[in-house]
Each structure stands twice: as structure tokens, then as C-alpha cells.
Short mmCIF file of C-alpha atoms in Angstrom, two decimals:
data_model
loop_
_atom_site.label_atom_id
_atom_site.label_comp_id
_atom_site.label_asym_id
_atom_site.label_seq_id
_atom_site.Cartn_x
_atom_site.Cartn_y
_atom_site.Cartn_z
CA MET A 1 -6.28 -21.95 36.06
CA ARG A 2 -2.83 -20.72 34.70
CA ARG A 3 -4.00 -21.55 31.05
CA GLY A 4 -6.87 -19.73 31.12
CA PHE A 5 -5.12 -16.95 32.53
CA VAL A 6 -1.96 -16.73 30.03
CA ALA A 7 -4.35 -17.77 26.53
CA PHE A 8 -6.68 -14.14 28.30
CA SER A 9 -3.61 -12.06 28.79
CA ALA A 10 -2.10 -13.31 25.08
CA PHE A 11 -5.75 -12.20 23.95
CA THR A 12 -5.68 -9.01 25.76
CA LEU A 13 -1.72 -8.97 24.24
CA PHE A 14 -3.01 -8.77 20.80
CA GLY A 15 -6.30 -6.97 20.75
CA LEU A 16 -3.69 -3.92 22.02
CA GLY A 17 -1.29 -4.69 19.72
CA LEU A 18 -4.37 -4.56 16.56
CA THR A 19 -5.61 -1.12 18.59
CA GLY A 20 -2.24 0.48 18.95
CA CYS A 21 -1.43 -0.12 15.22
CA ALA A 22 -4.84 -0.40 13.41
CA LEU A 23 -4.55 3.16 11.48
CA LYS A 24 -1.61 1.39 10.24
CA THR A 25 -1.47 -1.66 9.38
CA PHE A 26 -5.44 -2.04 7.42
CA GLU A 27 -4.85 1.10 5.26
CA GLN A 28 -3.69 0.53 2.08
CA ARG A 29 -1.26 2.41 0.64
CA GLU A 30 -2.81 4.28 -3.05
CA PRO A 31 -0.69 3.82 -6.20
CA TRP A 32 -1.15 6.94 -7.21
CA ARG A 33 1.40 8.60 -4.32
CA THR A 34 4.53 5.88 -5.68
CA GLN A 35 4.13 7.50 -8.99
CA ALA A 36 3.46 10.89 -8.68
CA GLU A 37 7.12 10.73 -6.11
CA GLN A 38 8.18 8.45 -9.37
CA THR A 39 7.77 11.14 -11.83
CA CYS A 40 8.68 14.38 -9.81
CA LEU A 41 12.19 12.51 -9.18
CA ALA A 42 12.46 11.53 -12.70
CA ARG A 43 11.74 14.90 -14.32
CA GLY A 44 13.84 16.82 -11.85
CA LEU A 45 11.60 19.11 -9.89
CA VAL A 46 13.72 19.34 -6.75
CA LYS A 47 17.65 20.51 -6.93
CA ALA A 48 19.38 17.91 -3.87
CA GLY A 49 21.61 20.49 -1.83
CA GLU A 50 23.32 21.40 1.51
CA ASP A 51 19.28 23.07 2.44
CA MET A 52 17.58 20.08 0.58
CA VAL A 53 19.05 16.96 1.15
CA PRO A 54 18.17 13.67 0.03
CA MET A 55 17.49 10.99 3.05
CA LYS A 56 16.71 7.13 2.74
CA GLU A 57 13.64 5.32 1.78
CA ILE A 58 11.25 5.76 4.72
CA ASP A 59 9.27 2.69 4.67
CA GLY A 60 6.81 2.11 7.91
CA PRO A 61 5.59 2.24 10.11
CA GLY A 62 2.91 0.56 7.91
CA VAL A 63 1.74 2.44 4.74
CA CYS A 64 3.48 5.56 5.65
CA GLY A 65 6.58 6.79 4.62
CA MET A 66 8.41 7.61 1.22
CA VAL A 67 10.24 6.43 -1.36
CA GLN A 68 13.01 9.48 -0.89
CA PRO A 69 11.83 12.08 1.32
CA PHE A 70 14.00 15.10 1.30
CA ARG A 71 15.18 17.16 4.94
CA VAL A 72 14.74 20.87 3.74
CA THR A 73 15.86 23.22 6.52
CA ARG A 74 15.72 26.24 3.75
CA LEU A 75 13.44 26.68 0.76
CA ALA A 76 12.65 29.60 -2.09
CA GLY A 77 16.86 29.30 -2.83
CA GLY A 78 17.94 30.03 0.26
CA THR A 79 16.43 33.25 1.25
CA VAL A 80 13.59 31.62 3.54
CA ALA A 81 14.85 29.77 6.29
CA LEU A 82 12.70 26.92 8.32
CA LYS A 83 12.69 27.56 11.99
CA GLN A 84 11.91 23.49 12.37
CA ARG A 85 13.20 21.77 9.48
CA MET A 86 10.50 19.34 7.60
CA THR A 87 10.51 15.57 6.15
CA LEU A 88 8.95 16.31 2.96
CA ALA A 89 8.19 13.82 -0.17
CA CYS A 90 9.06 15.08 -3.94
CA PRO A 91 5.70 15.98 -5.11
CA ILE A 92 4.97 18.77 -2.61
CA ILE A 93 7.66 21.08 -2.43
CA PRO A 94 7.61 22.78 -6.27
CA GLU A 95 4.60 23.77 -5.16
CA VAL A 96 5.71 25.47 -1.78
CA GLU A 97 8.37 27.15 -3.79
CA ALA A 98 6.02 28.32 -5.88
CA TRP A 99 4.02 29.26 -3.53
CA LEU A 100 6.34 31.41 -1.64
CA HIS A 101 8.04 33.30 -5.26
CA GLY A 102 4.43 33.76 -6.99
CA THR A 103 2.40 34.62 -4.00
CA VAL A 104 4.31 34.98 -0.42
CA GLN A 105 6.74 37.26 -1.10
CA PRO A 106 4.74 39.19 -3.37
CA ALA A 107 2.05 40.13 -0.60
CA ALA A 108 4.77 40.26 1.60
CA ASN A 109 6.07 43.63 -0.39
CA LEU A 110 2.38 44.80 -0.55
CA TYR A 111 1.87 44.81 2.82
CA PHE A 112 4.78 45.19 4.85
CA GLY A 113 7.21 46.07 2.16
CA GLN A 114 9.77 43.45 2.90
CA PRO A 115 10.70 39.67 2.44
CA VAL A 116 9.75 36.74 4.69
CA VAL A 117 12.84 35.39 5.78
CA GLU A 118 11.70 32.37 8.16
CA MET A 119 8.97 30.11 8.29
CA ASN A 120 8.09 28.76 11.01
CA SER A 121 6.12 24.84 9.63
CA GLY A 122 5.72 21.30 9.98
CA SER A 123 5.66 18.47 8.26
CA TYR A 124 6.17 14.61 8.45
CA ALA A 125 4.02 12.35 11.15
CA CYS A 126 2.86 8.86 10.52
CA ARG A 127 -0.28 9.17 11.69
CA GLY A 128 -3.97 9.15 11.27
CA ARG A 129 -6.63 12.58 11.06
CA ASN A 130 -8.02 13.74 13.82
CA ASN A 131 -5.42 11.20 15.66
CA GLN A 132 -7.89 8.87 15.74
CA VAL A 133 -6.93 5.37 16.41
CA GLY A 134 -8.58 3.64 12.84
CA ALA A 135 -8.58 6.51 11.37
CA LYS A 136 -7.87 7.14 8.00
CA LEU A 137 -4.45 8.34 7.70
CA SER A 138 -3.31 11.31 7.82
CA GLU A 139 -1.24 13.45 4.18
CA HIS A 140 1.31 14.25 6.93
CA SER A 141 1.98 10.31 7.48
CA PHE A 142 3.15 10.87 3.15
CA GLY A 143 5.35 13.78 3.36
CA ASN A 144 2.21 14.94 0.92
CA ALA A 145 1.23 17.98 3.99
CA VAL A 146 2.62 21.11 4.83
CA ASP A 147 1.31 23.01 8.66
CA VAL A 148 2.68 26.67 8.12
CA MET A 149 2.50 28.66 11.82
CA SER A 150 4.25 32.21 11.50
CA PHE A 151 6.13 34.38 9.13
CA ARG A 152 9.25 36.04 10.07
CA PHE A 153 10.09 39.08 7.82
CA ALA A 154 13.00 40.92 6.94
CA ASP A 155 13.60 43.40 10.25
CA GLY A 156 12.37 41.07 12.67
CA THR A 157 8.48 41.50 12.61
CA VAL A 158 6.62 38.20 12.64
CA VAL A 159 3.11 37.34 12.11
CA THR A 160 1.32 34.52 13.41
CA VAL A 161 -1.39 32.80 11.40
CA LYS A 162 -3.01 32.31 15.19
CA GLY A 163 -3.17 35.95 16.29
CA GLY A 164 -3.00 37.50 12.63
CA TRP A 165 -6.13 35.89 10.88
CA ARG A 166 -7.87 38.89 13.20
CA GLY A 167 -5.04 41.24 14.11
CA THR A 168 -4.19 44.03 12.08
CA GLU A 169 -5.78 44.66 9.00
CA ALA A 170 -2.27 44.59 7.08
CA GLU A 171 -1.77 41.01 9.22
CA GLN A 172 -5.61 40.27 7.77
CA ALA A 173 -4.58 41.62 4.95
CA PHE A 174 -1.31 39.25 4.11
CA LEU A 175 -2.68 36.53 5.22
CA ARG A 176 -6.04 35.85 3.40
CA GLU A 177 -3.48 36.78 -0.08
CA VAL A 178 -1.37 33.58 1.25
CA PHE A 179 -4.78 31.63 1.76
CA LEU A 180 -6.57 32.55 -1.55
CA GLY A 181 -3.40 32.10 -3.69
CA ALA A 182 -2.06 28.52 -1.68
CA CYS A 183 -5.82 27.24 -3.14
CA ASN A 184 -3.62 27.96 -6.66
CA HIS A 185 -1.26 25.52 -5.95
CA PHE A 186 -2.90 22.82 -3.40
CA THR A 187 -5.33 20.39 -3.54
CA THR A 188 -6.48 20.81 0.33
CA VAL A 189 -5.90 24.44 1.98
CA LEU A 190 -7.48 24.70 5.36
CA ALA A 191 -7.08 28.63 7.46
CA PRO A 192 -8.71 29.65 10.47
CA GLY A 193 -12.90 29.37 10.83
CA SER A 194 -12.43 26.27 8.48
CA ASP A 195 -12.70 23.81 11.72
CA ALA A 196 -11.95 24.27 15.55
CA PHE A 197 -9.09 22.83 14.90
CA HIS A 198 -7.05 24.80 12.12
CA TYR A 199 -7.31 27.93 14.91
CA ASP A 200 -3.52 28.42 14.62
CA HIS A 201 -2.19 27.31 12.06
CA LEU A 202 -2.81 26.73 7.25
CA HIS A 203 -2.52 23.33 6.33
CA LEU A 204 -1.59 22.55 3.05
CA ASP A 205 -1.88 18.85 0.96
CA LEU A 206 -1.70 17.52 -2.20
CA ALA A 207 -4.54 14.98 -1.37
CA ARG A 208 -6.30 13.02 -4.18
CA HIS A 209 -9.98 13.41 -3.98
CA ASP A 210 -10.73 12.67 -6.25
CA PRO A 211 -8.98 9.67 -9.53
CA ARG A 212 -7.99 12.65 -11.76
CA GLY A 213 -6.59 14.28 -8.54
CA LEU A 214 -8.97 17.93 -10.07
CA ARG A 215 -11.38 18.08 -6.69
CA ARG A 216 -9.92 21.14 -4.34
CA ILE A 217 -11.32 21.56 -0.09
CA CYS A 218 -10.52 25.68 -0.48
CA LYS A 219 -11.96 26.78 3.71
CA PRO A 220 -13.19 28.73 5.15
CA LEU A 221 -15.48 30.35 2.48
CA ILE A 222 -13.82 34.29 3.09
CA LYS A 223 -14.82 37.26 1.36
CA PHE A 224 -11.88 39.21 0.39
CA GLN A 225 -10.76 40.92 -2.44
CA PRO A 226 -7.58 39.82 -3.53
CA GLN A 227 -4.70 43.10 -4.40
CA LEU A 228 -2.09 40.51 -6.35
CA PRO A 229 -2.54 40.15 -9.61
CA SER A 230 -4.34 36.34 -11.12
CA PRO A 231 -2.47 33.74 -11.51
CA GLY A 232 -1.62 33.52 -15.84
CA THR A 233 -1.47 37.11 -15.89
CA ALA A 234 1.38 39.69 -17.26
CA ALA A 235 1.63 41.04 -13.82
CA SER A 236 2.12 37.58 -12.07
CA PRO A 237 4.70 35.96 -11.21
CA ILE A 238 2.75 32.77 -11.68
CA ARG A 239 2.66 32.00 -15.08
CA ARG A 240 0.03 29.38 -15.35
CA LYS A 241 -3.12 29.70 -14.73
CA PRO A 242 -4.13 26.90 -11.44
CA PRO A 243 -6.09 24.13 -12.70
CA ALA A 244 -9.62 23.96 -13.40
CA TRP A 245 -11.53 24.45 -9.73
CA GLN A 246 -13.64 21.39 -8.66
CA PRO A 247 -15.35 21.65 -5.08
CA ALA A 248 -14.94 18.40 -3.22
CA PRO A 249 -16.90 16.99 -1.23
CA ASP A 250 -15.86 17.29 2.29
CA PRO A 251 -13.80 14.14 3.97
CA ALA A 252 -14.96 12.27 6.26
CA PRO A 253 -13.24 13.83 8.85
CA ILE A 254 -10.88 16.46 7.11
CA ASP A 255 -7.47 16.10 8.55
CA VAL A 256 -8.09 17.87 11.22
CA GLU A 257 -5.13 18.49 13.48
CA GLU A 258 -5.76 18.29 17.46
CA ASP A 259 -2.33 17.72 18.26
CA ASP A 260 -0.26 20.77 18.71
CA PRO A 261 1.43 21.53 15.20
CA TYR A 262 4.22 24.21 16.69
CA GLY A 263 5.77 21.06 19.15
CA VAL A 264 8.14 22.78 20.55
CA THR A 265 8.76 26.16 19.47
CA PRO A 266 7.69 29.49 21.27
CA MET A 267 3.71 29.18 20.39
CA SER A 268 3.46 25.56 21.88
CA SER A 269 0.73 25.89 25.23
CA ARG A 270 4.27 24.00 26.57
CA HIS A 271 6.21 27.58 26.31
CA ALA A 272 5.62 30.40 26.94
CA PRO A 273 5.58 33.16 23.57
CA SER A 274 8.84 34.85 23.49
CA PRO A 275 8.51 38.97 23.42
CA SER A 276 7.98 39.44 19.31
CA ARG A 277 8.17 42.94 17.76
CA VAL A 278 3.85 44.12 17.03
CA ALA A 279 3.64 43.94 12.57
CA ARG A 280 2.31 47.09 11.28
CA THR A 281 2.26 47.70 7.95
CA PRO A 282 4.90 50.61 6.92
CA VAL A 283 3.40 53.47 6.49
CA PRO A 284 5.29 54.86 3.22
CA ALA A 285 5.40 58.14 1.10
CA ALA A 286 3.39 56.98 -1.74
CA PRO A 287 1.41 54.25 -1.02
CA PRO A 288 1.02 51.74 -4.28
CA ALA A 289 -1.63 52.42 -6.19
CA ALA A 290 -3.07 49.11 -6.46
CA ALA A 291 -3.01 47.82 -2.93
CA TYR A 292 -5.77 50.17 -1.58
CA ALA A 293 -7.43 50.78 -4.58
CA PRO A 294 -10.96 50.98 -3.58
CA ARG A 295 -10.79 53.12 -1.07
CA PRO A 296 -11.76 56.46 -0.75
CA ALA A 297 -8.35 56.90 1.57
CA PRO A 298 -5.05 54.93 3.07
CA PRO A 299 -5.62 53.47 6.22
CA ARG A 300 -3.65 54.68 9.44
CA TYR A 301 -2.23 51.87 10.88
CA ALA A 302 -0.26 53.92 13.27
CA THR A 303 -0.37 57.50 14.65
CA ALA A 304 2.29 60.53 15.12
CA PRO A 305 3.31 60.27 18.99
CA ASP A 306 1.42 63.76 19.39
CA GLU A 307 -1.57 62.40 18.27
CA GLY A 308 -3.04 60.04 20.79
CA PRO A 309 -2.95 56.05 20.74
CA GLU A 310 -2.35 53.66 17.99
CA THR A 311 -5.59 53.27 16.53
CA THR A 312 -6.06 50.49 13.56
CA ALA A 313 -8.68 50.28 11.06
CA PRO A 314 -10.57 46.72 10.80
CA LEU A 315 -9.86 45.20 7.60
CA PRO A 316 -12.54 45.40 4.90
CA LEU A 317 -14.19 42.13 3.87
CA THR A 318 -16.63 42.60 1.30
CA SER A 319 -16.73 41.64 -2.56
CA PRO A 320 -19.23 41.11 -5.00
CA ALA A 321 -17.70 38.09 -6.32
CA TRP A 322 -18.63 36.38 -2.91
CA SER A 323 -21.89 36.58 -1.61
CA SER A 324 -23.09 33.98 -0.11
CA GLY A 325 -21.17 32.31 3.36
CA PRO A 326 -19.74 32.55 6.68
CA ILE A 327 -17.06 35.21 6.95
CA TYR A 328 -14.01 34.73 8.78
#
């Protein structure tokens, strides 16, 4: 009887062990991941420094990890601080830097008249997609993904993805610019409206959806006319054109984020949000001609003190280029 109980207990523990590590044990690490890291390092695309510190190899659990991870505390030459430090593999770091330089900062200056100085974002976590046991590993498991929850501007203004996606006109336009701009740099970009789980952050990664890494996922489909110049044009800070767009079939499932990507931050459900300045576009003496050229008159973001309560005009989300799909 005792022998049977011991055998049953051992079998139960073995089964629990398989369940606990199923998402890490049986999946193989694709060769392209190591190759991409080695190529990035060999080309010197990431410069080590005070804000970009090389770390020891992360080997496991399972196939999670990186050949040469970097601990990142600041980006864009130290001008953009990170609310929480990130652990990333080499290949995604130059793409995040290029996105900040070519899209985020130009959009910040266009809609808010000042630069972004801090970003709240998440990075490495060894886990399965949708946090399901046995699911395909998330790109976060390889330091190949970044979640962006908010941006802070030089005057202290904070724009969160959760509140700003349906916020003021300036917030909406800024977030849509950075979302569409991210699709020029990353193979997977998911924003509010892509599914029920990305309502509060942008998910950016460099997953390979086909052998050559050309197919992409950029969701949701939105009707919005970007005001920033197209990449590859003389007026754009992004000199190289993005690779040819080849839409990818939906993976099953997409890397949905059921966990709280904020962790212990002011936007976490475990903490009440701290007061912050409401984001509004400053009213310049002469609005940039390119910013709202399609509109007959510049929008009014805030009334004068003697004109009554504040009003905000809705963001126009119409474009002849995109004629179908949901509007978010």
C-alpha cells in the first residue's frame, strides 16, 4: 500500500513538473535568434556605456534567454530615460532608437512642442503567449520585444496609451503617429483595438513571421492621415525606406498580454495613479502649416479663461488611402 502511495506521489510530482515547465522545455530555440544577435554585435549596432551595460548570457529556463543581453536605463544618447530599466537583446535596441529618433520625437515636437524625456516600458520575461502553459513562447522571452505604456514630456506632461488613445486630439494624433511609425521598424506592432489585451500599451517586437522576416503584423487598421513625412524622403529623419510590406496571417494566438506590463508603476492596478498634468497641445502664435493643413481652421484645444469650460475637438480619422476595416 505504501509503495503504491509513493509511486502515485512521484507520478503526480512528475506531472506537475511537466505542467510547470511545459512552455519552456519542449520548444526549440530557432537558429535565427542567435544569428541575429551575433550579427548585431559583430556590426557594433549597440554601443556599450553607462546607459547600455552588457550583461552575462541569460541561458534558460528552457530556451528563454539571450546570448548578450544589455541592461538599458536610457535611450537616444541618454536623452530619454526609462521609468523602469529594460533587459533587451542587441537586435531590437537600434530599432527602438531609430523609432524614437525618426518618429516619437518629431511627433512630440509636432503635437506638443517639446520632446519626450521619459518612457515607461517593459521588456524581458520568460513566459508563454497569453500566459498559457504549453503556449508558444512570447518574444519577451528572448529580449526581442518591448511594451510601451506611457511617454513623459519635458514639461512633465504624461501621455498614457490607455488614456490617450481616446484622449484629447493631440494625444490621439501623437499616439497614432508613433504607432504607425513603429510599423516601419518592427515586425509586430499591436496597439489598443488590436485585441482585448492591448488596451493599455503598445507591443513592439521583431518576431519572424516567415523565413525571411518580411511579413508583418500591424494592428489595428486605423483611418488616420500621418502628418510626419514618409520614411526615405528628404524631409524625414528616417533616411532608409522600410522593407516591403507583406502582411502576415494572424498567428494563433498573437502575443497577447494578460499580465500587467506596468508592474509596480503608477498605472498598475495595485497602485492608484498619481496626479499628473493633463496633456494639451500648446497654442502657438503660428501653428505649423503641415500639422493641420487638411483642416479649414486650426482646432481649439482650450478656451480662454473668460470663455467658459474647456472644449476639445474630435480627431479626424478619415483618409482616402484606407477605405475598409475598423476605426480605433
